PDB file of C-alpha atoms in Angstrom:
ATOM      1  CA  UNK A   1      17.273  22.397  28.637  1.00  0.00           C
ATOM      2  CA  UNK A   2      17.899  21.077  25.130  1.00  0.00           C
ATOM      3  CA  UNK A   3      17.390  23.831  22.590  1.00  0.00           C
ATOM      4  CA  UNK A   4      18.109  22.573  19.051  1.00  0.00           C
ATOM      5  CA  UNK A   5      17.685  26.002  17.488  1.00  0.00           C
ATOM      6  CA  UNK A   6      20.405  27.555  19.643  1.00  0.00           C
ATOM      7  CA  UNK A   7      22.826  24.752  20.411  1.00  0.00           C
ATOM      8  CA  UNK A   8      22.420  22.659  17.270  1.00  0.00           C
ATOM      9  CA  UNK A   9      21.463  19.076  16.593  1.00  0.00           C
ATOM     10  CA  UNK A  10      22.782  16.407  14.322  1.00  0.00           C
ATOM     11  CA  UNK A  11      20.706  13.507  13.089  1.00  0.00           C
ATOM     12  CA  UNK A  12      21.841  10.821  10.751  1.00  0.00           C
ATOM     13  CA  UNK A  13      20.443   7.774   9.078  1.00  0.00           C
ATOM     14  CA  UNK A  14      22.780   5.066   7.887  1.00  0.00           C
ATOM     15  CA  UNK A  15      20.935   3.830   4.789  1.00  0.00           C
ATOM     16  CA  UNK A  16      22.936   0.616   4.461  1.00  0.00           C
ATOM     17  CA  UNK A  17      22.169  -0.272   8.056  1.00  0.00           C
ATOM     18  CA  UNK A  18      18.694   1.125   8.470  1.00  0.00           C
ATOM     19  CA  UNK A  19      16.623   0.604   5.348  1.00  0.00           C
ATOM     20  CA  UNK A  20      16.763  -3.202   5.151  1.00  0.00           C
ATOM     21  CA  UNK A  21      14.303  -3.873   7.960  1.00  0.00           C
ATOM     22  CA  UNK A  22      10.949  -2.753   9.154  1.00  0.00           C
ATOM     23  CA  UNK A  23      12.293   0.028  11.404  1.00  0.00           C
ATOM     24  CA  UNK A  24      14.631   2.945  10.899  1.00  0.00           C
ATOM     25  CA  UNK A  25      17.369   3.505  13.466  1.00  0.00           C
ATOM     26  CA  UNK A  26      18.229   7.134  14.095  1.00  0.00           C
ATOM     27  CA  UNK A  27      21.150   8.470  16.126  1.00  0.00           C
ATOM     28  CA  UNK A  28      20.978  11.991  17.542  1.00  0.00           C
ATOM     29  CA  UNK A  29      23.956  13.899  18.910  1.00  0.00           C
ATOM     30  CA  UNK A  30      23.658  17.335  20.469  1.00  0.00           C
ATOM     31  CA  UNK A  31      24.793  19.682  23.171  1.00  0.00           C
ATOM     32  CA  UNK A  32      23.308  22.486  25.182  1.00  0.00           C
ATOM     33  CA  UNK A  33      24.616  26.010  25.619  1.00  0.00           C
ATOM     34  CA  UNK A  34      23.956  28.207  28.619  1.00  0.00           C
ATOM     35  CA  UNK A  35      23.274  31.947  28.353  1.00  0.00           C
ATOM     36  CA  UNK A  36      26.969  32.693  28.857  1.00  0.00           C
ATOM     37  CA  UNK A  37      27.819  30.639  25.756  1.00  0.00           C
ATOM     38  CA  UNK A  38      29.323  27.643  27.592  1.00  0.00           C
ATOM     39  CA  UNK A  39      28.621  24.384  25.737  1.00  0.00           C
ATOM     40  CA  UNK A  40      28.138  21.035  27.373  1.00  0.00           C
ATOM     41  CA  UNK A  41      29.888  17.943  26.111  1.00  0.00           C
ATOM     42  CA  UNK A  42      28.082  16.250  23.230  1.00  0.00           C
ATOM     43  CA  UNK A  43      25.392  13.832  24.291  1.00  0.00           C
ATOM     44  CA  UNK A  44      24.415  11.005  21.952  1.00  0.00           C
ATOM     45  CA  UNK A  45      21.187   9.066  21.831  1.00  0.00           C
ATOM     46  CA  UNK A  46      21.788   5.995  19.704  1.00  0.00           C
ATOM     47  CA  UNK A  47      19.365   3.485  18.264  1.00  0.00           C
ATOM     48  CA  UNK A  48      16.103   5.342  18.501  1.00  0.00           C
ATOM     49  CA  UNK A  49      13.750   3.099  16.533  1.00  0.00           C
ATOM     50  CA  UNK A  50      11.177   4.777  14.327  1.00  0.00           C
ATOM     51  CA  UNK A  51       8.565   2.754  12.460  1.00  0.00           C
ATOM     52  CA  UNK A  52       9.273   2.386   8.774  1.00  0.00           C
ATOM     53  CA  UNK A  53       6.846   3.740   6.222  1.00  0.00           C
ATOM     54  CA  UNK A  54       4.017   1.222   5.896  1.00  0.00           C
ATOM     55  CA  UNK A  55       3.347  -0.427   2.581  1.00  0.00           C
ATOM     56  CA  UNK A  56       0.231   0.386   0.590  1.00  0.00           C
ATOM     57  CA  UNK A  57      -2.218  -1.369  -1.694  1.00  0.00           C
ATOM     58  CA  UNK A  58      -4.042   1.021  -3.966  1.00  0.00           C
ATOM     59  CA  UNK A  59      -6.516   1.164  -6.847  1.00  0.00           C
ATOM     60  CA  UNK A  60      -5.301   3.263  -9.762  1.00  0.00           C
ATOM     61  CA  UNK A  61      -7.908   5.613 -11.221  1.00  0.00           C
ATOM     62  CA  UNK A  62      -9.248   4.712 -14.655  1.00  0.00           C
ATOM     63  CA  UNK A  63     -11.977   5.689 -17.091  1.00  0.00           C
ATOM     64  CA  UNK A  64     -14.256   3.633 -19.311  1.00  0.00           C
ATOM     65  CA  UNK A  65     -17.326   4.050 -21.466  1.00  0.00           C
ATOM     66  CA  UNK A  66     -20.647   2.211 -21.207  1.00  0.00           C
ATOM     67  CA  UNK A  67     -20.462  -1.198 -22.868  1.00  0.00           C
ATOM     68  CA  UNK A  68     -16.664  -1.590 -22.500  1.00  0.00           C
ATOM     69  CA  UNK A  69     -15.504  -5.184 -22.182  1.00  0.00           C
ATOM     70  CA  UNK A  70     -12.238  -6.281 -20.534  1.00  0.00           C
ATOM     71  CA  UNK A  71     -11.698  -2.835 -18.993  1.00  0.00           C
ATOM     72  CA  UNK A  72      -8.609  -3.058 -16.756  1.00  0.00           C
ATOM     73  CA  UNK A  73      -8.623  -1.656 -13.235  1.00  0.00           C
ATOM     74  CA  UNK A  74      -4.964  -1.714 -12.099  1.00  0.00           C
ATOM     75  CA  UNK A  75      -4.066  -2.518  -8.488  1.00  0.00           C
ATOM     76  CA  UNK A  76      -0.760  -1.172  -7.187  1.00  0.00           C
ATOM     77  CA  UNK A  77       1.474  -2.351  -4.357  1.00  0.00           C
ATOM     78  CA  UNK A  78       4.238  -0.491  -2.556  1.00  0.00           C
ATOM     79  CA  UNK A  79       6.236  -2.572  -0.086  1.00  0.00           C
ATOM     80  CA  UNK A  80       9.608  -1.955   1.525  1.00  0.00           C
ATOM     81  CA  UNK A  81      10.322  -5.562   2.449  1.00  0.00           C
ATOM     82  CA  UNK A  82       9.646  -8.896   0.711  1.00  0.00           C
ATOM     83  CA  UNK A  83       6.144 -10.262   1.289  1.00  0.00           C
ATOM     84  CA  UNK A  84       4.637 -13.731   1.619  1.00  0.00           C
ATOM     85  CA  UNK A  85       1.215 -12.620   0.476  1.00  0.00           C
ATOM     86  CA  UNK A  86      -1.369  -9.902  -0.102  1.00  0.00           C
ATOM     87  CA  UNK A  87      -5.110  -9.876   0.549  1.00  0.00           C
ATOM     88  CA  UNK A  88      -7.695  -7.176  -0.148  1.00  0.00           C
ATOM     89  CA  UNK A  89     -11.398  -6.510  -0.693  1.00  0.00           C
ATOM     90  CA  UNK A  90     -12.834  -4.205  -3.331  1.00  0.00           C
ATOM     91  CA  UNK A  91     -16.422  -2.933  -3.364  1.00  0.00           C
ATOM     92  CA  UNK A  92     -18.124  -1.638  -6.518  1.00  0.00           C
ATOM     93  CA  UNK A  93     -21.550  -0.614  -7.840  1.00  0.00           C
ATOM     94  CA  UNK A  94     -23.316  -3.498  -9.615  1.00  0.00           C
ATOM     95  CA  UNK A  95     -25.305  -1.007 -11.734  1.00  0.00           C
ATOM     96  CA  UNK A  96     -22.029   0.172 -13.291  1.00  0.00           C
ATOM     97  CA  UNK A  97     -19.775  -2.877 -13.679  1.00  0.00           C
ATOM     98  CA  UNK A  98     -19.096  -6.541 -13.090  1.00  0.00           C
ATOM     99  CA  UNK A  99     -15.771  -8.270 -12.429  1.00  0.00           C
ATOM    100  CA  UNK A 100     -14.764 -10.852 -15.035  1.00  0.00           C
ATOM    101  CA  UNK A 101     -11.347 -11.995 -13.791  1.00  0.00           C
ATOM    102  CA  UNK A 102      -8.205 -11.040 -11.872  1.00  0.00           C
ATOM    103  CA  UNK A 103      -4.661 -11.605 -13.112  1.00  0.00           C
ATOM    104  CA  UNK A 104      -1.375 -10.885 -11.376  1.00  0.00           C
ATOM    105  CA  UNK A 105       1.259  -8.878 -13.213  1.00  0.00           C
ATOM    106  CA  UNK A 106       4.802  -7.561 -12.878  1.00  0.00           C
ATOM    107  CA  UNK A 107       6.742  -8.789  -9.870  1.00  0.00           C
ATOM    108  CA  UNK A 108       3.838 -10.961  -8.670  1.00  0.00           C
ATOM    109  CA  UNK A 109       4.128 -13.974 -11.003  1.00  0.00           C
ATOM    110  CA  UNK A 110       1.698 -16.306  -9.264  1.00  0.00           C
ATOM    111  CA  UNK A 111      -2.030 -16.631  -9.949  1.00  0.00           C
ATOM    112  CA  UNK A 112      -4.447 -14.928  -7.560  1.00  0.00           C
ATOM    113  CA  UNK A 113      -7.280 -16.631  -5.733  1.00  0.00           C
ATOM    114  CA  UNK A 114     -10.412 -14.498  -6.020  1.00  0.00           C
ATOM    115  CA  UNK A 115     -14.140 -14.553  -5.448  1.00  0.00           C
ATOM    116  CA  UNK A 116     -16.878 -12.103  -6.400  1.00  0.00           C
ATOM    117  CA  UNK A 117     -20.115 -11.772  -4.462  1.00  0.00           C
ATOM    118  CA  UNK A 118     -23.192  -9.735  -5.395  1.00  0.00           C
ATOM    119  CA  UNK A 119     -25.646  -8.235  -2.926  1.00  0.00           C
ATOM    120  CA  UNK A 120     -28.649  -7.444  -5.107  1.00  0.00           C
ATOM    121  CA  UNK A 121     -30.476  -5.769  -2.210  1.00  0.00           C
ATOM    122  CA  UNK A 122     -27.766  -3.133  -1.695  1.00  0.00           C
ATOM    123  CA  UNK A 123     -26.461  -3.119  -5.279  1.00  0.00           C
ATOM    124  CA  UNK A 124     -22.896  -3.640  -4.042  1.00  0.00           C
ATOM    125  CA  UNK A 125     -20.481  -6.157  -5.479  1.00  0.00           C
ATOM    126  CA  UNK A 126     -17.484  -7.332  -3.471  1.00  0.00           C
ATOM    127  CA  UNK A 127     -14.271  -8.755  -4.888  1.00  0.00           C
ATOM    128  CA  UNK A 128     -12.045 -10.693  -2.500  1.00  0.00           C
ATOM    129  CA  UNK A 129      -8.454 -11.271  -3.720  1.00  0.00           C
ATOM    130  CA  UNK A 130      -5.635 -13.325  -2.195  1.00  0.00           C
ATOM    131  CA  UNK A 131      -2.159 -13.364  -3.759  1.00  0.00           C
ATOM    132  CA  UNK A 132       0.179 -15.962  -2.264  1.00  0.00           C
ATOM    133  CA  UNK A 133       2.646 -18.367  -3.868  1.00  0.00           C
ATOM    134  CA  UNK A 134       2.011 -21.902  -2.660  1.00  0.00           C
ATOM    135  CA  UNK A 135       5.636 -22.759  -3.568  1.00  0.00           C
ATOM    136  CA  UNK A 136       6.814 -20.196  -1.001  1.00  0.00           C
ATOM    137  CA  UNK A 137       8.264 -17.549  -3.326  1.00  0.00           C
ATOM    138  CA  UNK A 138       8.243 -13.973  -2.064  1.00  0.00           C
ATOM    139  CA  UNK A 139       6.928 -10.757  -3.589  1.00  0.00           C
ATOM    140  CA  UNK A 140      10.056  -8.571  -3.844  1.00  0.00           C
ATOM    141  CA  UNK A 141      10.166  -5.063  -2.376  1.00  0.00           C
ATOM    142  CA  UNK A 142       9.210  -2.368  -4.924  1.00  0.00           C
ATOM    143  CA  UNK A 143       6.367  -0.104  -6.007  1.00  0.00           C
ATOM    144  CA  UNK A 144       4.375  -0.928  -9.128  1.00  0.00           C
ATOM    145  CA  UNK A 145       1.253  -2.655 -10.434  1.00  0.00           C
ATOM    146  CA  UNK A 146       0.649  -6.096  -8.934  1.00  0.00           C
ATOM    147  CA  UNK A 147      -2.696  -7.091 -10.462  1.00  0.00           C
ATOM    148  CA  UNK A 148      -5.210  -6.267 -13.164  1.00  0.00           C
ATOM    149  CA  UNK A 149      -8.921  -6.565 -12.470  1.00  0.00           C
ATOM    150  CA  UNK A 150     -10.746  -7.202 -15.758  1.00  0.00           C
ATOM    151  CA  UNK A 151     -14.237  -5.713 -15.720  1.00  0.00           C
ATOM    152  CA  UNK A 152     -17.244  -5.282 -17.978  1.00  0.00           C
ATOM    153  CA  UNK A 153     -18.983  -1.921 -17.909  1.00  0.00           C
ATOM    154  CA  UNK A 154     -22.758  -2.150 -18.234  1.00  0.00           C
ATOM    155  CA  UNK A 155     -24.126  -0.800 -21.536  1.00  0.00           C
ATOM    156  CA  UNK A 156     -26.611   1.343 -19.599  1.00  0.00           C
ATOM    157  CA  UNK A 157     -24.077   2.504 -16.973  1.00  0.00           C
ATOM    158  CA  UNK A 158     -24.834   6.056 -15.843  1.00  0.00           C
ATOM    159  CA  UNK A 159     -22.325   8.867 -16.145  1.00  0.00           C
ATOM    160  CA  UNK A 160     -20.510   8.729 -12.812  1.00  0.00           C
ATOM    161  CA  UNK A 161     -17.309   8.911 -10.827  1.00  0.00           C
ATOM    162  CA  UNK A 162     -17.663   5.602  -9.002  1.00  0.00           C
ATOM    163  CA  UNK A 163     -15.473   5.041  -5.958  1.00  0.00           C
ATOM    164  CA  UNK A 164     -13.824   1.631  -6.030  1.00  0.00           C
ATOM    165  CA  UNK A 165     -13.743   1.218  -2.265  1.00  0.00           C
ATOM    166  CA  UNK A 166     -11.026  -0.882  -0.603  1.00  0.00           C
ATOM    167  CA  UNK A 167     -12.399  -1.457   2.919  1.00  0.00           C
ATOM    168  CA  UNK A 168      -9.804  -4.088   3.866  1.00  0.00           C
ATOM    169  CA  UNK A 169      -6.210  -4.901   2.961  1.00  0.00           C
ATOM    170  CA  UNK A 170      -3.585  -7.043   4.649  1.00  0.00           C
ATOM    171  CA  UNK A 171      -0.048  -8.111   3.800  1.00  0.00           C
ATOM    172  CA  UNK A 172       2.128 -10.838   5.299  1.00  0.00           C
ATOM    173  CA  UNK A 173       5.813 -10.126   5.819  1.00  0.00           C
ATOM    174  CA  UNK A 174       8.673 -12.449   4.989  1.00  0.00           C
ATOM    175  CA  UNK A 175       8.091 -14.290   8.278  1.00  0.00           C
ATOM    176  CA  UNK A 176       4.394 -14.805   7.453  1.00  0.00           C
ATOM    177  CA  UNK A 177       3.131 -12.389  10.113  1.00  0.00           C
ATOM    178  CA  UNK A 178       0.766  -9.512   9.279  1.00  0.00           C
ATOM    179  CA  UNK A 179       2.506  -6.222   8.496  1.00  0.00           C
ATOM    180  CA  UNK A 180       1.013  -2.729   8.550  1.00  0.00           C
ATOM    181  CA  UNK A 181      -0.420  -1.657   5.205  1.00  0.00           C
ATOM    182  CA  UNK A 182      -2.482   1.288   3.992  1.00  0.00           C
ATOM    183  CA  UNK A 183      -5.486   0.607   1.740  1.00  0.00           C
ATOM    184  CA  UNK A 184      -6.284   3.305  -0.823  1.00  0.00           C
ATOM    185  CA  UNK A 185      -9.469   3.404  -2.877  1.00  0.00           C
ATOM    186  CA  UNK A 186      -9.622   4.598  -6.474  1.00  0.00           C
ATOM    187  CA  UNK A 187     -12.118   6.060  -8.929  1.00  0.00           C
ATOM    188  CA  UNK A 188     -13.654   4.712 -12.128  1.00  0.00           C
ATOM    189  CA  UNK A 189     -14.909   7.553 -14.328  1.00  0.00           C
ATOM    190  CA  UNK A 190     -17.765   6.911 -16.763  1.00  0.00           C
ATOM    191  CA  UNK A 191     -18.264  10.065 -18.900  1.00  0.00           C
TER     192      UNK A 191
END
């Protein structure tokens, strides 16, 4: 019986070896002790692969007043490996705002492809954004703002805390294959 609280356990992560990929390798060494206090020889379990923390695409909260023009809604990206591209959808209330344009920023130097659709029956607008460099350059690993969504707030916008919903997000790793990512919605506050 392995009892870490009684016999001890030792776990280590070699950061130079383990944090450059999409998994973390952990080695565990331990021993067991019987009731008489006799310890077994150390037993090692090497190369246990744990999934790395997934990246995330997120909308940063912001506030605006009715009638604001060129209000910026920042979009953040956290990734632990270089990426080939990023894609996401953003849903918003057409009674509150419209999307004017999307521009990349920071470590994402290439221009985004984007499209806005309006469903007048439901009152929901959808922004579809794709960030990929056609020359093949990568988005470096980091955590910061990757894009600015320029919006116009309607002059008659009601006082609200509108959820900027991100129902879909996908990233492509260095090899071009999809990689796990977490999509996080944000809030636009109109006082």
